[in-house]
Amino acid sequence: MGLITSGADPREVRNRLAAAHDAVVGRGLAAPDGVRDELVASWRSSAAHGVDPDHLDPPVVSRAAVQERLANHPLAGAIERMRQLFADAVTDPHLIMGLVDPDGLIIHRCVPADLLPIADGIGLVDGSRWDEASVGTNAITLVMQTGRPQLVYGAEHYCRALHDVYCAAAPIHDRSTGSIVGLIAITGPCAALQPASTALVTAFAALGEREMEMTHERNLAELRVRTVAQLTGLSGPGMVVDDNGWVAASAGFTAPRRIDAPTPGARPFVSGMGECEAERVAGGWLLRPSGPGCPVVATLDLRGEPSVAVTGADGSWRAVLTRRHAQIVLLLAEAGENGITGAELSGLLYGDAEHLVTVRAEMSRLRRVVGTLVASRPYRLSRGVQLRVVGGVDTEKFDTELIG
């Protein structure tokens, strides 16, 4: 807190801070005792950025840019609720509230009508940038540097145009990722300093974090509902995660709470499933093992209704197949490790290469039944699968029965 302590004379504090600012910022001298080290470091950093302490002019982005940032911000849906709570909870009319993004850009402000001239006069407007390189030391910049709530009072600001106001700010964390997604800040005249300013912004930051947490929980629940059919349709283990890797649902194994966020083409390793392939679904990813562990023996039983029984290190399971799917499994086994393309499979199944859509649909249905027993690109039995066939099969007769 430095010179601002409980019971301190406000006039004495303002005079001492002004003298310290003049010594360090104005004349480049050492800081007097009692001035916070992080404050002095920020003053010197502001000077190194070339900020003019006598000229406050925060850069402002376009209204369209502000609206885009606000629309995409994790707190977008909670802005109105926070604004209303601020209006209901704060009886002091001398406060300006702002929501700031991690770049130091004000994306929303709440200003009482009588404070509009002050806010506009110091450039405290939507779209203005309050990072250290733009306006020098302030509460927003110190929060961005330290990651904890800050109060900057009067001459603690680098720019002299801010010496009549104070600012308190606190970081807002996304509890699902741990990252800082923004800050909540309040500003008012020094003469009306609120003793609980830091506690107030900390409470509002906690409110914002809770709002995002509730949104996160709702999104996971919606993702769970959207993908329940895909997940329950797997014959082996699998799970659904959101874009940040938080697990919405799992089946067939005990899933962790979170994994590294999947990326297109990557094959993440998940404890309990091994190396996985990630399939994009609306709002997240469906993960399943990229191939069964070795050794795996798949027994295709063609006596009566076709079925496949799989035995491996992770246990055993059995699934009933259609005769078409049994035929596809036989063709994949004949193709060996080189596999078979969709066009080739279309030719073998339908006599030409014009049924690619039908082939993809059949393969999708087959994989929902046998899971990672079958691989794609090209279509083949997964590496390490040993196929045994029980019951003699006459391929020509088998094909004729299917066509008939």
Short mmCIF file of C-alpha atoms in Angstrom, two decimals:
data_model
loop_
_atom_site.label_atom_id
_atom_site.label_comp_id
_atom_site.label_asym_id
_atom_site.label_seq_id
_atom_site.Cartn_x
_atom_site.Cartn_y
_atom_site.Cartn_z
CA MET A 1 0.00 0.00 0.00
CA GLY A 2 3.00 2.32 0.46
CA LEU A 3 2.08 5.75 1.79
CA ILE A 4 -1.67 5.08 1.70
CA THR A 5 -2.37 3.53 5.08
CA SER A 6 -5.37 3.43 7.38
CA GLY A 7 -5.67 6.67 9.34
CA ALA A 8 -3.18 8.58 7.17
CA ASP A 9 -3.93 12.25 6.50
CA PRO A 10 -5.09 12.41 2.83
CA ARG A 11 -3.52 15.85 2.28
CA GLU A 12 -0.16 14.70 3.66
CA VAL A 13 -0.29 11.56 1.51
CA ARG A 14 -1.05 13.56 -1.62
CA ASN A 15 1.79 16.01 -0.90
CA ARG A 16 4.33 13.23 -0.26
CA LEU A 17 3.27 11.33 -3.39
CA ALA A 18 3.51 14.49 -5.47
CA ALA A 19 7.02 15.10 -4.13
CA ALA A 20 8.02 11.50 -4.86
CA HIS A 21 6.61 11.72 -8.39
CA ASP A 22 8.47 14.95 -9.04
CA ALA A 23 11.73 13.44 -7.76
CA VAL A 24 11.56 10.21 -9.77
CA VAL A 25 9.55 11.14 -12.87
CA GLY A 26 10.38 14.83 -13.06
CA ARG A 27 14.08 14.82 -12.12
CA GLY A 28 15.18 11.18 -12.38
CA LEU A 29 16.21 10.97 -8.70
CA ALA A 30 15.97 8.08 -6.29
CA ALA A 31 12.58 7.43 -4.76
CA PRO A 32 11.94 8.64 -1.18
CA ASP A 33 11.25 6.08 1.53
CA GLY A 34 7.74 4.67 1.67
CA VAL A 35 7.09 4.56 -2.09
CA ARG A 36 6.31 1.06 -3.37
CA ASP A 37 9.13 -0.59 -5.32
CA GLU A 38 6.70 -1.89 -7.97
CA LEU A 39 5.38 1.65 -8.41
CA VAL A 40 8.85 3.13 -8.92
CA ALA A 41 9.70 0.31 -11.34
CA SER A 42 6.57 1.10 -13.34
CA TRP A 43 7.38 4.82 -13.41
CA ARG A 44 10.81 4.08 -14.83
CA SER A 45 9.35 1.59 -17.31
CA SER A 46 6.80 4.21 -18.44
CA ALA A 47 9.64 6.65 -19.09
CA ALA A 48 11.50 3.98 -21.06
CA HIS A 49 8.37 3.53 -23.22
CA GLY A 50 8.55 7.23 -24.03
CA VAL A 51 5.28 8.16 -22.30
CA ASP A 52 5.01 11.93 -21.72
CA PRO A 53 3.86 12.53 -18.10
CA ASP A 54 2.39 15.89 -19.14
CA HIS A 55 0.38 14.55 -22.07
CA LEU A 56 -2.34 11.97 -21.46
CA ASP A 57 -3.76 10.67 -24.73
CA PRO A 58 -4.73 6.97 -24.62
CA PRO A 59 -5.12 5.49 -28.11
CA VAL A 60 -8.69 4.51 -28.99
CA VAL A 61 -9.80 1.71 -31.31
CA SER A 62 -12.95 1.86 -33.43
CA ARG A 63 -16.42 1.20 -32.06
CA ALA A 64 -16.66 -1.86 -34.32
CA ALA A 65 -13.45 -3.27 -32.84
CA VAL A 66 -14.76 -2.72 -29.30
CA GLN A 67 -18.07 -4.40 -30.12
CA GLU A 68 -16.27 -7.38 -31.62
CA ARG A 69 -14.03 -7.78 -28.57
CA LEU A 70 -16.98 -7.46 -26.22
CA ALA A 71 -19.09 -9.94 -28.17
CA ASN A 72 -16.28 -12.52 -28.05
CA HIS A 73 -15.35 -11.92 -24.42
CA PRO A 74 -16.14 -14.70 -21.90
CA LEU A 75 -18.02 -12.14 -19.78
CA ALA A 76 -20.19 -10.82 -22.61
CA GLY A 77 -23.31 -12.50 -21.23
CA ALA A 78 -22.72 -11.19 -17.71
CA ILE A 79 -22.13 -7.51 -18.48
CA GLU A 80 -25.69 -6.36 -17.87
CA ARG A 81 -25.94 -8.32 -14.62
CA MET A 82 -22.66 -6.86 -13.33
CA ARG A 83 -23.69 -3.35 -14.37
CA GLN A 84 -27.01 -3.67 -12.53
CA LEU A 85 -25.37 -5.10 -9.42
CA PHE A 86 -22.85 -2.29 -9.47
CA ALA A 87 -25.64 0.27 -9.68
CA ASP A 88 -27.60 -1.40 -6.87
CA ALA A 89 -24.68 -2.08 -4.53
CA VAL A 90 -22.68 1.14 -4.83
CA THR A 91 -24.31 4.10 -3.15
CA ASP A 92 -21.43 6.49 -3.88
CA PRO A 93 -22.27 8.37 -7.09
CA HIS A 94 -18.62 9.31 -7.67
CA LEU A 95 -17.49 6.00 -9.19
CA ILE A 96 -16.78 4.91 -12.76
CA MET A 97 -16.66 1.17 -13.48
CA GLY A 98 -14.87 -0.35 -16.44
CA LEU A 99 -14.34 -3.83 -17.85
CA VAL A 100 -10.87 -4.13 -19.35
CA ASP A 101 -9.59 -6.93 -21.57
CA PRO A 102 -6.13 -8.55 -21.09
CA ASP A 103 -4.60 -6.06 -23.55
CA GLY A 104 -5.58 -3.11 -21.35
CA LEU A 105 -8.47 -2.06 -23.61
CA ILE A 106 -11.68 -0.78 -22.01
CA ILE A 107 -14.49 -2.77 -23.63
CA HIS A 108 -17.31 -1.52 -21.42
CA ARG A 109 -17.75 1.35 -18.95
CA CYS A 110 -20.46 2.45 -16.54
CA VAL A 111 -20.34 6.21 -15.89
CA PRO A 112 -22.78 8.33 -13.84
CA ALA A 113 -24.01 11.30 -15.85
CA ASP A 114 -22.28 13.87 -13.60
CA LEU A 115 -18.92 12.11 -14.07
CA LEU A 116 -19.07 11.94 -17.85
CA PRO A 117 -17.00 15.14 -18.24
CA ILE A 118 -14.26 13.70 -15.99
CA ALA A 119 -14.27 10.31 -17.73
CA ASP A 120 -14.24 11.81 -21.21
CA GLY A 121 -11.67 14.42 -20.19
CA ILE A 122 -9.07 11.83 -19.21
CA GLY A 123 -9.90 9.52 -22.11
CA LEU A 124 -11.63 6.91 -19.97
CA VAL A 125 -13.89 5.81 -22.84
CA ASP A 126 -14.88 2.56 -24.53
CA GLY A 127 -12.03 1.43 -26.77
CA SER A 128 -9.27 3.38 -25.00
CA ARG A 129 -6.06 1.50 -24.24
CA TRP A 130 -4.60 1.76 -20.73
CA ASP A 131 -1.48 -0.35 -20.90
CA GLU A 132 1.82 1.00 -19.60
CA ALA A 133 3.24 1.83 -23.03
CA SER A 134 0.19 3.98 -23.81
CA VAL A 135 -0.56 5.91 -20.61
CA GLY A 136 2.09 4.92 -18.09
CA THR A 137 1.52 3.70 -14.55
CA ASN A 138 -2.05 3.09 -13.38
CA ALA A 139 -3.93 0.38 -11.49
CA ILE A 140 -4.71 -1.52 -14.69
CA THR A 141 -1.04 -1.76 -15.69
CA LEU A 142 0.01 -2.88 -12.21
CA VAL A 143 -2.63 -5.63 -12.20
CA MET A 144 -1.44 -6.76 -15.62
CA GLN A 145 2.11 -6.95 -14.27
CA THR A 146 1.47 -8.49 -10.84
CA GLY A 147 -1.72 -10.48 -11.35
CA ARG A 148 -3.22 -9.18 -8.08
CA PRO A 149 -5.61 -6.37 -7.06
CA GLN A 150 -4.10 -2.87 -7.02
CA LEU A 151 -4.98 0.65 -5.88
CA VAL A 152 -3.25 3.63 -7.49
CA TYR A 153 -3.95 6.99 -5.86
CA GLY A 154 -3.37 10.49 -7.18
CA ALA A 155 0.28 11.15 -7.96
CA GLU A 156 1.04 7.44 -8.02
CA HIS A 157 -0.17 7.68 -11.62
CA TYR A 158 2.60 8.41 -14.08
CA CYS A 159 0.63 11.01 -16.05
CA ARG A 160 -0.10 14.21 -14.13
CA ALA A 161 -3.56 14.50 -15.66
CA LEU A 162 -4.57 11.58 -13.42
CA HIS A 163 -3.28 13.03 -10.17
CA ASP A 164 -6.77 14.07 -9.05
CA VAL A 165 -8.26 10.58 -9.35
CA TYR A 166 -7.70 7.15 -7.87
CA CYS A 167 -8.18 3.78 -9.53
CA ALA A 168 -8.65 0.30 -8.07
CA ALA A 169 -8.51 -2.79 -10.27
CA ALA A 170 -8.59 -6.57 -9.87
CA PRO A 171 -7.94 -9.44 -12.28
CA ILE A 172 -10.71 -11.71 -13.54
CA HIS A 173 -9.58 -15.31 -14.02
CA ASP A 174 -11.20 -17.96 -16.17
CA ARG A 175 -11.32 -20.74 -13.59
CA SER A 176 -11.52 -23.37 -16.33
CA THR A 177 -8.12 -22.36 -17.74
CA GLY A 178 -6.48 -20.31 -14.98
CA SER A 179 -5.74 -17.45 -17.38
CA ILE A 180 -6.59 -13.80 -16.80
CA VAL A 181 -9.36 -12.86 -19.22
CA GLY A 182 -9.76 -9.27 -18.07
CA LEU A 183 -9.89 -6.79 -15.22
CA ILE A 184 -12.58 -4.89 -13.37
CA ALA A 185 -11.65 -1.31 -12.47
CA ILE A 186 -13.28 1.56 -10.63
CA THR A 187 -12.20 5.20 -10.73
CA GLY A 188 -13.24 8.25 -8.75
CA PRO A 189 -11.99 11.62 -7.45
CA CYS A 190 -9.22 11.40 -4.85
CA ALA A 191 -11.35 13.45 -2.45
CA ALA A 192 -13.96 10.68 -2.51
CA LEU A 193 -11.58 7.70 -2.05
CA GLN A 194 -13.46 4.65 -0.82
CA PRO A 195 -11.53 2.76 1.91
CA ALA A 196 -12.95 -0.52 0.58
CA SER A 197 -12.21 0.17 -3.10
CA THR A 198 -9.83 -2.76 -3.51
CA ALA A 199 -12.22 -5.09 -1.71
CA LEU A 200 -15.03 -3.87 -3.95
CA VAL A 201 -13.26 -4.59 -7.24
CA THR A 202 -12.06 -7.95 -5.87
CA ALA A 203 -15.66 -8.89 -5.08
CA PHE A 204 -16.84 -7.89 -8.54
CA ALA A 205 -13.98 -9.83 -10.12
CA ALA A 206 -15.08 -12.89 -8.12
CA LEU A 207 -18.62 -12.34 -9.38
CA GLY A 208 -17.35 -12.29 -12.94
CA GLU A 209 -15.37 -15.48 -12.36
CA ARG A 210 -18.44 -17.21 -10.95
CA GLU A 211 -20.55 -16.11 -13.91
CA MET A 212 -17.98 -17.60 -16.30
CA GLU A 213 -17.82 -20.78 -14.21
CA MET A 214 -21.59 -21.20 -14.47
CA THR A 215 -21.40 -20.62 -18.22
CA HIS A 216 -18.63 -23.23 -18.45
CA GLU A 217 -20.75 -25.76 -16.57
CA ARG A 218 -23.75 -25.07 -18.82
CA ASN A 219 -21.61 -25.47 -21.94
CA LEU A 220 -20.29 -28.84 -20.71
CA ALA A 221 -23.83 -30.00 -19.98
CA GLU A 222 -25.01 -28.96 -23.44
CA LEU A 223 -22.01 -30.68 -25.05
CA ARG A 224 -22.83 -33.82 -23.07
CA VAL A 225 -26.41 -33.83 -24.36
CA ARG A 226 -25.38 -33.17 -27.96
CA THR A 227 -22.90 -36.04 -28.08
CA VAL A 228 -24.54 -38.69 -25.91
CA ALA A 229 -25.60 -40.75 -28.94
CA GLN A 230 -22.11 -40.71 -30.46
CA LEU A 231 -20.49 -41.64 -27.16
CA THR A 232 -22.86 -44.44 -26.24
CA GLY A 233 -22.59 -45.80 -29.78
CA LEU A 234 -18.89 -46.61 -29.31
CA SER A 235 -18.06 -50.22 -28.61
CA GLY A 236 -14.87 -49.30 -26.79
CA PRO A 237 -13.81 -46.48 -24.47
CA GLY A 238 -14.20 -42.86 -25.44
CA MET A 239 -14.82 -39.39 -24.12
CA VAL A 240 -16.04 -35.96 -25.15
CA VAL A 241 -14.11 -32.81 -24.22
CA ASP A 242 -14.64 -29.11 -24.89
CA ASP A 243 -12.20 -26.93 -26.82
CA ASN A 244 -10.12 -26.37 -23.66
CA GLY A 245 -9.86 -30.08 -22.89
CA TRP A 246 -12.43 -30.24 -20.05
CA VAL A 247 -14.20 -33.60 -20.03
CA ALA A 248 -17.95 -33.39 -20.61
CA ALA A 249 -18.62 -37.14 -20.64
CA SER A 250 -16.83 -40.48 -20.93
CA ALA A 251 -17.63 -44.15 -21.41
CA GLY A 252 -15.75 -47.38 -20.88
CA PHE A 253 -13.03 -46.06 -18.60
CA THR A 254 -12.35 -43.63 -15.75
CA ALA A 255 -11.60 -40.31 -17.43
CA PRO A 256 -9.54 -37.44 -16.02
CA ARG A 257 -11.21 -34.08 -15.36
CA ARG A 258 -9.20 -32.41 -18.09
CA ILE A 259 -6.65 -33.11 -20.82
CA ASP A 260 -4.54 -30.87 -23.04
CA ALA A 261 -6.74 -29.09 -25.57
CA PRO A 262 -6.97 -31.23 -28.74
CA THR A 263 -5.77 -29.80 -32.04
CA PRO A 264 -6.60 -30.88 -35.61
CA GLY A 265 -4.51 -33.82 -36.74
CA ALA A 266 -2.95 -34.42 -33.33
CA ARG A 267 -3.15 -37.78 -31.56
CA PRO A 268 -3.25 -36.99 -27.84
CA PHE A 269 -2.31 -39.61 -25.27
CA VAL A 270 -4.96 -40.18 -22.60
CA SER A 271 -4.31 -42.34 -19.58
CA GLY A 272 -6.64 -45.30 -19.76
CA MET A 273 -7.12 -45.11 -23.54
CA GLY A 274 -3.59 -44.63 -24.88
CA GLU A 275 -3.00 -42.75 -28.11
CA CYS A 276 -6.28 -41.31 -29.35
CA GLU A 277 -7.75 -39.85 -32.47
CA ALA A 278 -9.80 -36.68 -32.00
CA GLU A 279 -12.92 -36.11 -34.07
CA ARG A 280 -14.40 -32.60 -34.19
CA VAL A 281 -17.95 -32.31 -32.88
CA ALA A 282 -20.06 -29.21 -32.29
CA GLY A 283 -18.47 -27.40 -29.36
CA GLY A 284 -15.71 -29.89 -28.68
CA TRP A 285 -14.02 -33.19 -29.57
CA LEU A 286 -14.85 -36.88 -29.48
CA LEU A 287 -11.79 -38.94 -28.50
CA ARG A 288 -11.33 -42.67 -28.87
CA PRO A 289 -8.27 -44.92 -29.06
CA SER A 290 -6.49 -44.64 -32.40
CA GLY A 291 -5.94 -48.40 -32.33
CA PRO A 292 -6.42 -51.21 -29.87
CA GLY A 293 -3.55 -52.40 -27.77
CA CYS A 294 -1.66 -55.53 -28.81
CA PRO A 295 -2.25 -58.36 -29.02
CA VAL A 296 -5.88 -58.21 -30.12
CA VAL A 297 -7.72 -61.15 -31.64
CA ALA A 298 -10.97 -60.49 -33.49
CA THR A 299 -13.07 -63.54 -34.29
CA LEU A 300 -15.57 -63.07 -37.11
CA ASP A 301 -18.27 -65.70 -36.72
CA LEU A 302 -20.25 -66.30 -39.92
CA ARG A 303 -22.34 -69.17 -38.58
CA GLY A 304 -25.86 -67.82 -38.75
CA GLU A 305 -26.14 -64.15 -37.77
CA PRO A 306 -22.66 -62.59 -38.26
CA SER A 307 -20.87 -61.36 -35.14
CA VAL A 308 -17.42 -60.33 -34.06
CA ALA A 309 -15.82 -61.17 -30.72
CA VAL A 310 -12.74 -59.21 -29.66
CA THR A 311 -10.25 -60.25 -27.00
CA GLY A 312 -7.34 -58.09 -25.94
CA ALA A 313 -5.36 -56.74 -23.02
CA ASP A 314 -8.21 -54.39 -22.09
CA GLY A 315 -10.85 -57.13 -21.92
CA SER A 316 -13.35 -58.78 -24.24
CA TRP A 317 -16.49 -57.73 -26.02
CA ARG A 318 -18.85 -58.99 -28.73
CA ALA A 319 -20.99 -57.22 -31.31
CA VAL A 320 -23.55 -58.42 -33.84
CA LEU A 321 -22.89 -57.36 -37.45
CA THR A 322 -25.03 -56.97 -40.51
CA ARG A 323 -24.06 -59.22 -43.41
CA ARG A 324 -22.85 -56.13 -45.30
CA HIS A 325 -20.58 -55.17 -42.41
CA ALA A 326 -19.28 -58.72 -42.16
CA GLN A 327 -18.42 -58.57 -45.86
CA ILE A 328 -16.58 -55.27 -45.36
CA VAL A 329 -14.55 -56.74 -42.50
CA LEU A 330 -13.53 -59.64 -44.76
CA LEU A 331 -12.52 -57.24 -47.55
CA LEU A 332 -10.45 -55.13 -45.14
CA ALA A 333 -8.70 -58.26 -43.90
CA GLU A 334 -7.89 -59.28 -47.48
CA ALA A 335 -6.50 -55.78 -48.21
CA GLY A 336 -3.92 -56.19 -45.44
CA GLU A 337 -1.88 -53.31 -43.98
CA ASN A 338 -2.04 -51.28 -47.21
CA GLY A 339 -5.77 -50.94 -46.77
CA ILE A 340 -8.34 -50.01 -49.36
CA THR A 341 -9.68 -46.68 -50.62
CA GLY A 342 -13.30 -45.67 -50.60
CA ALA A 343 -13.46 -45.91 -54.38
CA GLU A 344 -11.97 -49.41 -54.36
CA LEU A 345 -14.37 -50.51 -51.67
CA SER A 346 -17.26 -49.04 -53.68
CA GLY A 347 -16.15 -51.10 -56.67
CA LEU A 348 -15.97 -54.31 -54.68
CA LEU A 349 -19.30 -53.76 -52.96
CA TYR A 350 -21.38 -52.18 -55.72
CA GLY A 351 -19.52 -52.84 -58.96
CA ASP A 352 -18.40 -49.24 -59.59
CA ALA A 353 -16.72 -46.29 -57.86
CA GLU A 354 -19.84 -44.10 -57.84
CA HIS A 355 -21.10 -45.05 -54.38
CA LEU A 356 -18.60 -43.16 -52.22
CA VAL A 357 -21.28 -41.49 -50.10
CA THR A 358 -22.87 -44.87 -49.39
CA VAL A 359 -19.48 -46.38 -48.56
CA ARG A 360 -18.69 -43.58 -46.10
CA ALA A 361 -22.07 -44.04 -44.44
CA GLU A 362 -21.56 -47.80 -44.14
CA MET A 363 -18.06 -47.34 -42.73
CA SER A 364 -19.36 -44.80 -40.22
CA ARG A 365 -22.02 -47.24 -39.07
CA LEU A 366 -19.50 -50.08 -38.91
CA ARG A 367 -17.09 -48.03 -36.78
CA ARG A 368 -19.90 -47.18 -34.38
CA VAL A 369 -20.25 -50.93 -33.83
CA VAL A 370 -16.62 -52.10 -33.79
CA GLY A 371 -14.91 -48.89 -32.69
CA THR A 372 -11.17 -48.71 -33.30
CA LEU A 373 -11.02 -52.24 -34.68
CA VAL A 374 -11.25 -50.50 -38.06
CA ALA A 375 -9.00 -47.62 -39.13
CA SER A 376 -9.46 -45.12 -41.95
CA ARG A 377 -7.41 -43.22 -44.57
CA PRO A 378 -7.23 -45.77 -46.10
CA TYR A 379 -9.80 -48.18 -44.67
CA ARG A 380 -8.13 -51.15 -43.00
CA LEU A 381 -8.06 -53.26 -39.88
CA SER A 382 -6.16 -51.42 -37.17
CA ARG A 383 -2.51 -52.27 -36.66
CA GLY A 384 -2.05 -55.33 -34.47
CA VAL A 385 -5.49 -56.85 -35.06
CA GLN A 386 -5.46 -60.54 -35.87
CA LEU A 387 -8.67 -61.62 -37.61
CA ARG A 388 -9.95 -65.18 -37.34
CA VAL A 389 -12.95 -66.37 -39.32
CA VAL A 390 -15.22 -69.05 -37.94
CA GLY A 391 -17.56 -70.78 -40.36
CA GLY A 392 -16.55 -71.34 -43.95
CA VAL A 393 -17.51 -68.59 -46.35
CA ASP A 394 -17.98 -68.82 -50.07
CA THR A 395 -17.25 -65.28 -51.20
CA GLU A 396 -19.32 -65.53 -54.40
CA LYS A 397 -22.28 -67.03 -52.52
CA PHE A 398 -21.84 -64.43 -49.79
CA ASP A 399 -21.94 -61.63 -52.36
CA THR A 400 -24.96 -63.16 -54.10
CA GLU A 401 -26.90 -63.39 -50.85
CA LEU A 402 -26.12 -59.73 -50.10
CA ILE A 403 -27.24 -58.59 -53.55
CA GLY A 404 -30.29 -60.75 -53.43
#
